[in-house]
mmCIF file of C-alpha atoms and ligand atoms in Angstrom:
data_model
loop_
_atom_site.group_PDB
_atom_site.id
_atom_site.type_symbol
_atom_site.label_atom_id
_atom_site.label_comp_id
_atom_site.label_asym_id
_atom_site.label_seq_id
_atom_site.Cartn_x
_atom_site.Cartn_y
_atom_site.Cartn_z
ATOM 1 C CA MET A 1 84.769 121.217 125.035
ATOM 2 C CA TYR A 2 86.993 118.428 123.382
ATOM 3 C CA SER A 3 85.129 114.748 121.843
ATOM 4 C CA LYS A 4 84.283 113.070 124.583
ATOM 5 C CA LYS A 5 84.461 110.394 121.802
ATOM 6 C CA ILE A 6 88.249 110.732 121.574
ATOM 7 C CA GLU A 7 88.530 111.712 124.762
ATOM 8 C CA ASN A 8 87.148 107.597 126.336
ATOM 9 C CA ILE A 9 90.201 106.510 125.090
ATOM 10 C CA SER A 10 93.551 105.222 126.066
ATOM 11 C CA PRO A 11 96.801 106.112 124.628
ATOM 12 C CA SER A 12 98.554 102.537 123.754
ATOM 13 C CA MET A 13 99.841 101.257 126.869
ATOM 14 C CA THR A 14 103.034 99.205 125.010
ATOM 15 C CA LEU A 15 104.172 101.986 122.938
ATOM 16 C CA GLU A 16 103.975 104.063 126.881
ATOM 17 C CA LEU A 17 106.106 101.960 127.983
ATOM 18 C CA SER A 18 108.784 101.622 125.585
ATOM 19 C CA ALA A 19 109.176 105.337 125.664
ATOM 20 C CA LYS A 20 109.596 105.275 129.304
ATOM 21 C CA VAL A 21 112.345 102.469 128.968
ATOM 22 C CA LYS A 22 113.578 104.794 126.812
ATOM 23 C CA GLU A 23 114.151 107.653 128.813
ATOM 24 C CA LEU A 24 115.354 105.978 131.227
ATOM 25 C CA GLN A 25 117.826 103.895 129.508
ATOM 26 C CA SER A 26 118.540 107.586 127.616
ATOM 27 C CA GLN A 27 119.839 108.507 131.488
ATOM 28 C CA GLY A 28 122.330 106.212 131.514
ATOM 29 C CA ILE A 29 119.806 103.613 133.783
ATOM 30 C CA GLU A 30 120.376 100.414 132.245
ATOM 31 C CA VAL A 31 116.354 98.523 132.167
ATOM 32 C CA ILE A 32 116.433 95.018 130.108
ATOM 33 C CA ASN A 33 113.170 95.387 127.809
ATOM 34 C CA LEU A 34 111.185 92.631 126.983
ATOM 35 C CA THR A 35 108.311 94.944 126.351
ATOM 36 C CA VAL A 36 109.356 94.978 122.341
ATOM 37 C CA GLY A 37 106.684 94.811 119.746
ATOM 38 C CA GLU A 38 109.447 94.996 117.475
ATOM 39 C CA PRO A 39 111.896 92.708 115.983
ATOM 40 C CA ASP A 40 115.564 94.130 116.562
ATOM 41 C CA PHE A 41 117.316 93.307 113.839
ATOM 42 C CA LYS A 42 117.995 95.564 110.831
ATOM 43 C CA THR A 43 115.605 95.863 108.003
ATOM 44 C CA PRO A 44 117.854 93.400 105.517
ATOM 45 C CA SER A 45 120.079 95.034 103.460
ATOM 46 C CA TYR A 46 118.704 93.906 99.627
ATOM 47 C CA ILE A 47 115.394 95.852 101.051
ATOM 48 C CA ILE A 48 117.242 99.035 101.910
ATOM 49 C CA ASP A 49 119.445 98.576 98.652
ATOM 50 C CA GLY A 50 115.631 98.544 96.948
ATOM 51 C CA ALA A 51 114.329 101.304 98.463
ATOM 52 C CA ILE A 52 117.783 103.856 97.899
ATOM 53 C CA ARG A 53 116.721 102.781 94.350
ATOM 54 C CA GLY A 54 113.457 104.163 94.151
ATOM 55 C CA ILE A 55 114.432 107.261 95.651
ATOM 56 C CA SER A 56 117.426 108.261 93.139
ATOM 57 C CA ASN A 57 114.523 107.117 90.315
ATOM 58 C CA GLY A 58 112.802 109.120 92.250
ATOM 59 C CA PHE A 59 109.998 107.819 92.923
ATOM 60 C CA THR A 60 108.963 109.640 95.789
ATOM 61 C CA LYS A 61 106.103 111.079 93.948
ATOM 62 C CA TYR A 62 102.072 110.536 95.479
ATOM 63 C CA THR A 63 100.700 106.954 94.425
ATOM 64 C CA ALA A 64 97.981 105.657 93.388
ATOM 65 C CA THR A 65 96.011 105.920 97.216
ATOM 66 C CA SER A 66 95.638 101.646 96.965
ATOM 67 C CA GLY A 67 99.276 101.520 96.291
ATOM 68 C CA ILE A 68 101.402 100.271 93.067
ATOM 69 C CA ILE A 69 100.716 98.294 90.938
ATOM 70 C CA GLU A 70 103.795 96.319 91.086
ATOM 71 C CA LEU A 71 103.364 95.864 95.312
ATOM 72 C CA LYS A 72 99.884 95.197 94.697
ATOM 73 C CA LYS A 73 100.934 92.342 91.785
ATOM 74 C CA GLU A 74 103.465 90.811 94.566
ATOM 75 C CA ILE A 75 101.002 90.466 96.931
ATOM 76 C CA VAL A 76 98.984 88.751 95.278
ATOM 77 C CA LYS A 77 100.974 86.313 94.342
ATOM 78 C CA LYS A 78 102.345 86.102 98.200
ATOM 79 C CA PHE A 79 98.176 85.361 98.877
ATOM 80 C CA LYS A 80 98.398 82.263 96.228
ATOM 81 C CA GLU A 81 101.865 81.211 97.036
ATOM 82 C CA PHE A 82 102.082 80.941 100.961
ATOM 83 C CA ASN A 83 98.768 81.818 102.001
ATOM 84 C CA SER A 84 96.766 79.921 99.487
ATOM 85 C CA ILE A 85 94.205 82.784 98.839
ATOM 86 C CA ASP A 86 93.294 84.370 95.308
ATOM 87 C CA TYR A 87 92.860 87.335 95.334
ATOM 88 C CA ASN A 88 92.854 90.195 92.051
ATOM 89 C CA SER A 89 95.010 93.444 92.418
ATOM 90 C CA SER A 90 91.841 95.067 93.129
ATOM 91 C CA ASN A 91 91.006 92.786 95.978
ATOM 92 C CA ILE A 92 94.581 94.897 97.244
ATOM 93 C CA LEU A 93 94.669 98.051 99.643
ATOM 94 C CA VAL A 94 98.472 98.930 100.969
ATOM 95 C CA SER A 95 98.313 101.327 104.459
ATOM 96 C CA THR A 96 100.591 103.064 106.223
ATOM 97 C CA GLY A 97 100.998 100.055 108.482
ATOM 98 C CA ALA A 98 98.400 96.951 109.498
ATOM 99 C CA LYS A 99 97.451 99.725 111.939
ATOM 100 C CA GLN A 100 95.523 101.745 109.638
ATOM 101 C CA CYS A 101 94.421 98.510 107.352
ATOM 102 C CA LEU A 102 92.579 98.521 110.759
ATOM 103 C CA PHE A 103 91.268 101.380 110.678
ATOM 104 C CA ASN A 104 90.175 101.583 107.735
ATOM 105 C CA ALA A 105 88.609 98.305 107.934
ATOM 106 C CA ILE A 106 86.934 99.050 111.368
ATOM 107 C CA LEU A 107 85.369 102.083 110.124
ATOM 108 C CA ALA A 108 84.489 101.114 107.054
ATOM 109 C CA ILE A 109 82.210 98.478 108.417
ATOM 110 C CA ILE A 110 80.728 99.909 111.987
ATOM 111 C CA GLU A 111 78.604 102.202 112.478
ATOM 112 C CA GLU A 112 77.112 103.849 115.453
ATOM 113 C CA ASN A 113 76.286 101.269 118.366
ATOM 114 C CA ASP A 114 76.865 98.359 116.644
ATOM 115 C CA GLU A 115 78.958 95.677 118.251
ATOM 116 C CA VAL A 116 82.839 94.665 117.104
ATOM 117 C CA ILE A 117 83.281 90.842 119.597
ATOM 118 C CA ILE A 118 86.607 91.233 120.794
ATOM 119 C CA PRO A 119 87.974 87.732 122.464
ATOM 120 C CA ALA A 120 90.456 88.892 125.232
ATOM 121 C CA PRO A 121 93.710 88.785 125.419
ATOM 122 C CA TYR A 122 93.199 91.165 122.881
ATOM 123 C CA TRP A 123 95.970 93.546 121.070
ATOM 124 C CA VAL A 124 95.618 96.666 122.593
ATOM 125 C CA SER A 125 94.570 99.093 119.167
ATOM 126 C CA TYR A 126 91.652 97.267 118.551
ATOM 127 C CA THR A 127 89.202 98.376 121.992
ATOM 128 C CA GLU A 128 90.405 101.951 121.090
ATOM 129 C CA MET A 129 89.650 101.358 117.128
ATOM 130 C CA VAL A 130 86.085 100.505 118.348
ATOM 131 C CA LYS A 131 85.271 103.784 120.408
ATOM 132 C CA ILE A 132 86.861 105.692 117.335
ATOM 133 C CA SER A 133 84.366 103.543 114.981
ATOM 134 C CA GLY A 134 81.540 104.384 117.402
ATOM 135 C CA GLY A 135 80.940 100.791 117.064
ATOM 136 C CA LYS A 136 80.717 98.437 120.597
ATOM 137 C CA SER A 137 83.242 96.553 122.115
ATOM 138 C CA VAL A 138 81.834 93.217 123.185
ATOM 139 C CA ILE A 139 85.282 91.257 124.625
ATOM 140 C CA ILE A 140 84.906 87.675 125.316
ATOM 141 C CA ASN A 141 87.321 86.348 127.991
ATOM 142 C CA THR A 142 88.227 82.965 126.691
ATOM 143 C CA SER A 143 89.993 80.357 128.605
ATOM 144 C CA PRO A 144 93.798 79.376 129.389
ATOM 145 C CA LYS A 145 92.526 76.269 129.098
ATOM 146 C CA ASN A 146 92.457 76.538 125.297
ATOM 147 C CA ASP A 147 95.421 78.878 125.219
ATOM 148 C CA PHE A 148 92.882 81.437 125.334
ATOM 149 C CA LYS A 149 91.883 80.417 121.998
ATOM 150 C CA VAL A 150 87.881 81.665 120.842
ATOM 151 C CA THR A 151 85.612 78.945 120.611
ATOM 152 C CA VAL A 152 82.227 78.624 118.777
ATOM 153 C CA ASP A 153 79.965 78.221 122.419
ATOM 154 C CA GLU A 154 81.623 81.054 123.412
ATOM 155 C CA LEU A 155 80.748 82.964 119.838
ATOM 156 C CA ASP A 156 77.328 82.274 120.555
ATOM 157 C CA LYS A 157 76.609 83.602 124.261
ATOM 158 C CA HIS A 158 77.632 86.642 123.096
ATOM 159 C CA LEU A 159 75.740 87.021 119.715
ATOM 160 C CA THR A 160 73.425 89.679 119.677
ATOM 161 C CA ASP A 161 71.257 90.659 116.874
ATOM 162 C CA LYS A 162 73.584 94.276 116.694
ATOM 163 C CA ALA A 163 76.470 92.052 115.562
ATOM 164 C CA LYS A 164 78.409 92.820 112.917
ATOM 165 C CA LEU A 165 82.140 92.464 113.313
ATOM 166 C CA LEU A 166 84.639 89.510 114.125
ATOM 167 C CA ILE A 167 88.531 90.487 115.225
ATOM 168 C CA LEU A 168 90.554 87.183 114.829
ATOM 169 C CA ASN A 169 94.593 87.879 115.463
ATOM 170 C CA ASN A 170 96.785 84.401 114.306
ATOM 171 C CA PRO A 171 99.054 84.535 115.464
ATOM 172 C CA ASN A 172 97.761 86.020 118.967
ATOM 173 C CA ASN A 173 99.622 88.895 120.514
ATOM 174 C CA PRO A 174 100.036 88.512 123.452
ATOM 175 C CA THR A 175 99.404 85.080 124.194
ATOM 176 C CA GLY A 176 101.543 83.199 120.581
ATOM 177 C CA SER A 177 98.259 81.206 119.919
ATOM 178 C CA VAL A 178 97.376 79.653 116.592
ATOM 179 C CA TYR A 179 94.215 78.678 115.306
ATOM 180 C CA SER A 180 94.159 75.762 113.892
ATOM 181 C CA GLU A 181 92.831 74.680 110.344
ATOM 182 C CA GLU A 182 89.899 72.746 112.055
ATOM 183 C CA GLU A 183 89.563 75.690 114.753
ATOM 184 C CA LEU A 184 89.744 78.104 111.797
ATOM 185 C CA LEU A 185 86.856 76.540 109.976
ATOM 186 C CA LEU A 186 84.238 76.265 112.592
ATOM 187 C CA ILE A 187 84.820 80.234 113.324
ATOM 188 C CA GLY A 188 84.235 81.258 109.736
ATOM 189 C CA ASN A 189 81.141 78.647 109.412
ATOM 190 C CA TRP A 190 79.781 80.740 112.824
ATOM 191 C CA ALA A 191 80.307 83.785 110.824
ATOM 192 C CA ILE A 192 78.254 83.670 107.918
ATOM 193 C CA ALA A 193 75.983 81.761 109.489
ATOM 194 C CA ASN A 194 74.906 84.538 111.748
ATOM 195 C CA ASN A 195 75.846 87.296 108.795
ATOM 196 C CA ILE A 196 79.505 88.758 110.590
ATOM 197 C CA PHE A 197 82.470 90.549 109.014
ATOM 198 C CA ILE A 198 85.324 88.727 110.258
ATOM 199 C CA ILE A 199 88.864 90.841 110.500
ATOM 200 C CA SER A 200 91.346 88.375 110.129
ATOM 201 C CA ASP A 201 94.507 90.150 111.560
ATOM 202 C CA GLU A 202 97.349 87.936 110.700
ATOM 203 C CA ILE A 203 100.377 90.010 110.949
ATOM 204 C CA TYR A 204 102.593 87.626 112.417
ATOM 205 C CA GLU A 205 101.332 85.029 110.412
ATOM 206 C CA ARG A 206 105.247 83.699 108.838
ATOM 207 C CA LEU A 207 106.381 83.195 112.183
ATOM 208 C CA THR A 208 105.679 80.607 113.955
ATOM 209 C CA TYR A 209 107.457 77.277 115.004
ATOM 210 C CA GLY A 210 106.470 73.113 115.021
ATOM 211 C CA CYS A 211 103.467 74.042 113.656
ATOM 212 C CA ASN A 212 101.463 75.416 109.919
ATOM 213 C CA HIS A 213 99.653 78.985 109.612
ATOM 214 C CA THR A 214 96.679 79.420 108.365
ATOM 215 C CA SER A 215 94.564 82.317 107.145
ATOM 216 C CA LEU A 216 90.756 81.752 107.697
ATOM 217 C CA ALA A 217 90.097 83.552 104.029
ATOM 218 C CA CYS A 218 91.154 80.340 102.521
ATOM 219 C CA LEU A 219 88.765 78.063 103.792
ATOM 220 C CA GLY A 220 85.980 78.730 101.429
ATOM 221 C CA ASP A 221 84.599 81.288 98.514
ATOM 222 C CA GLU A 222 81.654 82.292 101.660
ATOM 223 C CA ILE A 223 84.484 82.680 104.895
ATOM 224 C CA LYS A 224 86.831 85.099 102.304
ATOM 225 C CA GLU A 225 83.783 86.454 100.919
ATOM 226 C CA LYS A 226 83.663 87.971 104.474
ATOM 227 C CA THR A 227 87.135 88.259 105.481
ATOM 228 C CA ILE A 228 89.680 90.846 105.972
ATOM 229 C CA THR A 229 92.933 89.707 105.597
ATOM 230 C CA ILE A 230 95.392 91.950 107.608
ATOM 231 C CA SER A 231 98.988 91.572 107.028
ATOM 232 C CA GLY A 232 102.221 93.741 106.928
ATOM 233 C CA PHE A 233 106.098 94.017 106.483
ATOM 234 C CA SER A 234 107.114 95.626 110.054
ATOM 235 C CA LYS A 235 107.006 92.256 112.099
ATOM 236 C CA THR A 236 108.321 89.617 109.097
ATOM 237 C CA TYR A 237 110.913 92.160 107.379
ATOM 238 C CA SER A 238 111.868 93.843 110.286
ATOM 239 C CA MET A 239 110.221 97.093 108.935
ATOM 240 C CA THR A 240 108.720 98.876 111.685
ATOM 241 C CA GLY A 241 109.512 102.519 111.114
ATOM 242 C CA TRP A 242 108.505 102.464 107.197
ATOM 243 C CA ARG A 243 105.181 102.554 107.854
ATOM 244 C CA LEU A 244 104.206 99.807 105.881
ATOM 245 C CA GLY A 245 101.293 96.993 105.545
ATOM 246 C CA TYR A 246 98.545 95.408 104.071
ATOM 247 C CA CYS A 247 94.661 94.319 104.113
ATOM 248 C CA ALA A 248 93.045 92.136 101.330
ATOM 249 C CA ALA A 249 88.615 92.013 100.862
ATOM 250 C CA ASN A 250 86.501 91.674 98.913
ATOM 251 C CA GLU A 251 86.235 93.971 96.020
ATOM 252 C CA LYS A 252 83.463 96.597 96.849
ATOM 253 C CA LEU A 253 85.071 96.937 101.099
ATOM 254 C CA ILE A 254 88.606 97.674 99.312
ATOM 255 C CA LYS A 255 86.374 100.417 97.303
ATOM 256 C CA LEU A 256 84.760 101.965 100.911
ATOM 257 C CA MET A 257 88.305 101.457 102.984
ATOM 258 C CA THR A 258 90.371 102.957 100.009
ATOM 259 C CA SER A 259 88.170 105.799 99.867
ATOM 260 C CA ILE A 260 88.875 106.513 103.743
ATOM 261 C CA GLN A 261 92.447 106.137 103.325
ATOM 262 C CA SER A 262 92.311 108.774 100.627
ATOM 263 C CA HIS A 263 90.958 112.052 102.583
ATOM 264 C CA SER A 264 93.253 110.789 105.581
ATOM 265 C CA THR A 265 97.035 109.620 104.452
ATOM 266 C CA ALA A 266 96.393 108.539 101.002
ATOM 267 C CA CYS A 267 99.001 106.404 99.737
ATOM 268 C CA ALA A 268 101.252 105.154 101.370
ATOM 269 C CA ASN A 269 104.725 106.390 101.615
ATOM 270 C CA SER A 270 106.314 105.592 98.099
ATOM 271 C CA ILE A 271 109.702 105.169 99.123
ATOM 272 C CA ALA A 272 107.874 102.475 101.602
ATOM 273 C CA GLN A 273 106.060 101.244 99.092
ATOM 274 C CA TYR A 274 108.901 100.381 96.385
ATOM 275 C CA ALA A 275 111.013 99.537 99.311
ATOM 276 C CA GLY A 276 108.313 96.372 100.387
ATOM 277 C CA TYR A 277 107.490 95.883 96.142
ATOM 278 C CA ILE A 278 111.651 94.443 96.402
ATOM 279 C CA ALA A 279 111.285 92.688 100.232
ATOM 280 C CA LEU A 280 108.490 90.451 98.462
ATOM 281 C CA LEU A 281 110.055 90.463 94.943
ATOM 282 C CA GLU A 282 113.669 89.291 96.039
ATOM 283 C CA GLU A 283 113.055 86.850 99.193
ATOM 284 C CA LYS A 284 113.877 84.286 97.906
ATOM 285 C CA ASN A 285 117.545 85.141 96.885
ATOM 286 C CA ASN A 286 117.711 86.792 100.156
ATOM 287 C CA PRO A 287 118.412 84.631 103.472
ATOM 288 C CA ASP A 288 117.461 87.432 105.987
ATOM 289 C CA ILE A 289 113.952 86.631 106.746
ATOM 290 C CA GLU A 290 114.868 82.844 106.752
ATOM 291 C CA TYR A 291 117.115 83.451 109.078
ATOM 292 C CA MET A 292 115.578 85.787 111.620
ATOM 293 C CA ILE A 293 112.811 83.747 111.886
ATOM 294 C CA SER A 294 115.208 80.816 113.109
ATOM 295 C CA GLU A 295 116.787 82.928 115.259
ATOM 296 C CA PHE A 296 113.024 83.850 117.017
ATOM 297 C CA SER A 297 112.859 80.277 117.330
ATOM 298 C CA MET A 298 115.742 79.796 119.446
ATOM 299 C CA ARG A 299 114.884 82.844 121.866
ATOM 300 C CA ARG A 300 112.119 81.079 122.324
ATOM 301 C CA LYS A 301 113.501 78.171 122.609
ATOM 302 C CA ILE A 302 115.850 79.805 125.397
ATOM 303 C CA ALA A 303 113.039 81.604 127.133
ATOM 304 C CA ILE A 304 110.839 78.651 127.369
ATOM 305 C CA ASP A 305 113.495 76.292 128.697
ATOM 306 C CA PHE A 306 114.432 78.896 131.200
ATOM 307 C CA LEU A 307 110.995 79.320 132.694
ATOM 308 C CA LEU A 308 110.234 75.560 132.659
ATOM 309 C CA LYS A 309 113.532 74.863 134.200
ATOM 310 C CA ASN A 310 113.865 77.930 136.684
ATOM 311 C CA SER A 311 110.533 79.394 137.581
ATOM 312 C CA ARG A 312 107.131 78.191 138.790
ATOM 313 C CA LEU A 313 105.549 80.666 136.665
ATOM 314 C CA ASP A 314 102.940 79.254 134.085
ATOM 315 C CA PHE A 315 102.466 80.626 131.092
ATOM 316 C CA ILE A 316 100.686 80.048 127.919
ATOM 317 C CA TYR A 317 103.073 77.486 125.161
ATOM 318 C CA PRO A 318 103.511 80.083 122.420
ATOM 319 C CA SER A 319 103.205 78.589 118.992
ATOM 320 C CA GLY A 320 103.517 81.938 117.172
ATOM 321 C CA ALA A 321 104.392 85.167 116.807
ATOM 322 C CA PHE A 322 107.595 86.219 119.826
ATOM 323 C CA TYR A 323 105.808 86.934 123.114
ATOM 324 C CA ILE A 324 105.023 84.875 125.689
ATOM 325 C CA PHE A 325 101.948 85.569 128.282
ATOM 326 C CA ILE A 326 103.201 84.715 131.401
ATOM 327 C CA ASP A 327 100.852 83.872 135.322
ATOM 328 C CA ILE A 328 101.193 85.683 137.959
ATOM 329 C CA SER A 329 97.669 85.179 139.317
ATOM 330 C CA PHE A 330 99.656 84.008 142.425
ATOM 331 C CA LEU A 331 101.675 87.261 142.550
ATOM 332 C CA LYS A 332 99.181 89.263 143.035
ATOM 333 C CA ASN A 333 97.728 89.744 147.024
ATOM 334 C CA LYS A 334 101.120 89.222 147.762
ATOM 335 C CA ILE A 335 102.889 91.508 150.269
ATOM 336 C CA TYR A 336 106.270 93.001 148.758
ATOM 337 C CA LYS A 337 108.159 95.777 150.516
ATOM 338 C CA ASP A 338 105.080 96.640 153.139
ATOM 339 C CA GLN A 339 102.615 96.925 149.913
ATOM 340 C CA LYS A 340 100.218 94.691 148.099
ATOM 341 C CA LEU A 341 100.263 94.238 144.835
ATOM 342 C CA LEU A 342 96.488 94.139 143.538
ATOM 343 C CA LYS A 343 97.008 94.149 139.494
ATOM 344 C CA SER A 344 99.175 93.071 136.718
ATOM 345 C CA SER A 345 100.205 96.631 136.386
ATOM 346 C CA GLU A 346 101.202 97.346 139.724
ATOM 347 C CA ILE A 347 103.700 93.860 139.515
ATOM 348 C CA ALA A 348 105.181 95.876 135.951
ATOM 349 C CA LYS A 349 106.163 98.580 138.220
ATOM 350 C CA VAL A 350 108.269 96.835 140.710
ATOM 351 C CA LEU A 351 110.113 94.754 138.072
ATOM 352 C CA LEU A 352 110.698 98.075 136.578
ATOM 353 C CA ASN A 353 111.677 99.991 139.450
ATOM 354 C CA ASP A 354 113.426 97.213 141.641
ATOM 355 C CA TYR A 355 114.582 94.992 139.314
ATOM 356 C CA LYS A 356 115.147 96.828 135.647
ATOM 357 C CA VAL A 357 113.133 94.257 133.916
ATOM 358 C CA ALA A 358 110.646 96.204 131.400
ATOM 359 C CA VAL A 359 107.196 93.666 130.722
ATOM 360 C CA VAL A 360 103.616 95.089 129.529
ATOM 361 C CA PRO A 361 101.014 94.217 132.722
ATOM 362 C CA GLY A 362 98.519 92.135 131.115
ATOM 363 C CA GLU A 363 95.778 94.553 131.921
ATOM 364 C CA ALA A 364 96.492 96.094 128.746
ATOM 365 C CA PHE A 365 95.387 92.879 126.879
ATOM 366 C CA GLY A 366 92.430 92.683 128.906
ATOM 367 C CA ASN A 367 93.622 90.510 131.584
ATOM 368 C CA ASP A 368 95.110 91.353 134.941
ATOM 369 C CA ASP A 369 96.508 87.691 135.311
ATOM 370 C CA TYR A 370 99.336 87.779 133.216
ATOM 371 C CA ILE A 371 102.263 89.586 132.032
ATOM 372 C CA ARG A 372 103.619 89.569 128.346
ATOM 373 C CA ILE A 373 107.275 89.511 127.969
ATOM 374 C CA SER A 374 108.611 90.190 123.795
ATOM 375 C CA TYR A 375 111.817 87.407 122.456
ATOM 376 C CA ALA A 376 112.144 89.811 119.831
ATOM 377 C CA THR A 377 115.523 90.899 121.198
ATOM 378 C CA ASP A 378 118.940 89.273 121.608
ATOM 379 C CA GLU A 379 119.653 86.219 123.253
ATOM 380 C CA LYS A 380 121.717 87.780 126.505
ATOM 381 C CA SER A 381 118.605 90.030 127.425
ATOM 382 C CA VAL A 382 116.224 87.604 127.193
ATOM 383 C CA SER A 383 117.981 85.125 129.746
ATOM 384 C CA GLU A 384 118.938 88.193 131.877
ATOM 385 C CA GLY A 385 115.579 89.392 131.527
ATOM 386 C CA LEU A 386 113.707 86.460 132.870
ATOM 387 C CA ASN A 387 116.601 85.543 134.856
ATOM 388 C CA ARG A 388 115.184 89.189 137.282
ATOM 389 C CA LEU A 389 111.718 88.678 136.495
ATOM 390 C CA ILE A 390 112.777 84.788 138.712
ATOM 391 C CA GLN A 391 114.818 86.708 141.348
ATOM 392 C CA PHE A 392 111.775 88.913 142.214
ATOM 393 C CA GLU A 393 109.731 85.733 141.647
ATOM 394 C CA LYS A 394 110.975 84.255 144.583
ATOM 395 C CA SER A 395 111.599 87.185 146.965
ATOM 396 C CA ILE A 396 107.731 87.237 147.380
ATOM 397 C CA ARG A 397 107.043 83.479 148.243
HETATM 398 C C1 LIG B 401 98.337 92.112 116.174
HETATM 399 C C2 LIG B 401 99.170 93.001 115.474
HETATM 400 N N1 LIG B 401 98.372 93.717 114.451
HETATM 401 C C3 LIG B 401 98.549 94.771 113.974
HETATM 402 C C4 LIG B 401 100.476 95.561 114.118
HETATM 403 C C5 LIG B 401 100.684 97.085 114.019
HETATM 404 O O1 LIG B 401 101.274 96.484 113.186
HETATM 405 P P1 LIG B 401 102.054 97.192 112.120
HETATM 406 O O2 LIG B 401 103.553 98.326 112.432
HETATM 407 O O3 LIG B 401 102.204 96.987 110.734
HETATM 408 O O4 LIG B 401 101.140 99.080 111.945
HETATM 409 C C6 LIG B 401 100.337 95.086 115.889
HETATM 410 C C7 LIG B 401 101.750 95.831 116.105
HETATM 411 O O5 LIG B 401 102.644 95.512 117.485
HETATM 412 C C8 LIG B 401 100.815 93.862 115.741
HETATM 413 O O6 LIG B 401 100.486 93.443 117.086
#
């Protein structure tokens, strides 16, 4: 008999789809991949050079579980300068990707049957992490009228005395929505009033367009005490494969999370940590990061303009991250090649098999009326991929 809890977990649909696309491409089939959750840029050369220096200098041993002090000090500086939050090194934990930070945080807080409030649409891994912890996800179906941002009214309606944690993702994957300071303050105060921890997953914090990103934990000491701020190097520095993320929280929580990590992976990869240290330390002297952000901004504009001009498909106007969440509800229940398309996954399947464009069905994010496309790929692929989506849309009018 295997663990029922683990048998109950769904594998990551986004990673599975990416693997499927790579398999098709390796067979010589030309597929436009709009599923990607990673920048298509190379890791900037100043970061790679830093890592090579790290290896050459023998920086290849275990480090302290919570991370090297040089990196933690740079993270503290970044929190102060970019997020306006005062943390100390003792508030920081460096992990193998933001994913591990999230795992550590959920395991450190949640006990059997505790409730975790997750606004939908949500990033695919939150609910599965909660299952592993033995907790229970309480999903709030938020409204497209509010760009799928959760409100205090909705939170109130889903509150029980078992609720212990809220997971907020800002900017959001898959919608690209960004919370304003006022919205965050209301949510933060609600959490304090109800003694709820908040995981604020800010991994896309640098990718905002035409608006500023506000960190939840900068909105007062009480909110900061209850918040675990999650970020990392994958998206901003195009370092997905290096597996480097970090988080900040009160000292007690960081100690508990470090203890969990000390018995799972121990420290994050020493070379990746050194590279992360250089990424932060030398960013000001290197234009790479600003360049990548401006490229995303341009591709976003191309994608939005294209959809507005050519398609009837509605979408959530994205202010952050690199995704567009497109409403396909009016395509559902239509007949395509004698088959009634009932679910977003069936629509995604037709798009992949017949139009050779890969998108992620909204089902993966808890909303079956949508699909997610990513513009973290080159401009030509974004335009051609959307073109194919629109051809499909027109074929079943
Ligand atoms: C919302 C969100 N949080 C966390 C992560 C994990 O990032 P990392 O590569 O640092 O583990 C991702 C990656 O796709 C994400 O989209």
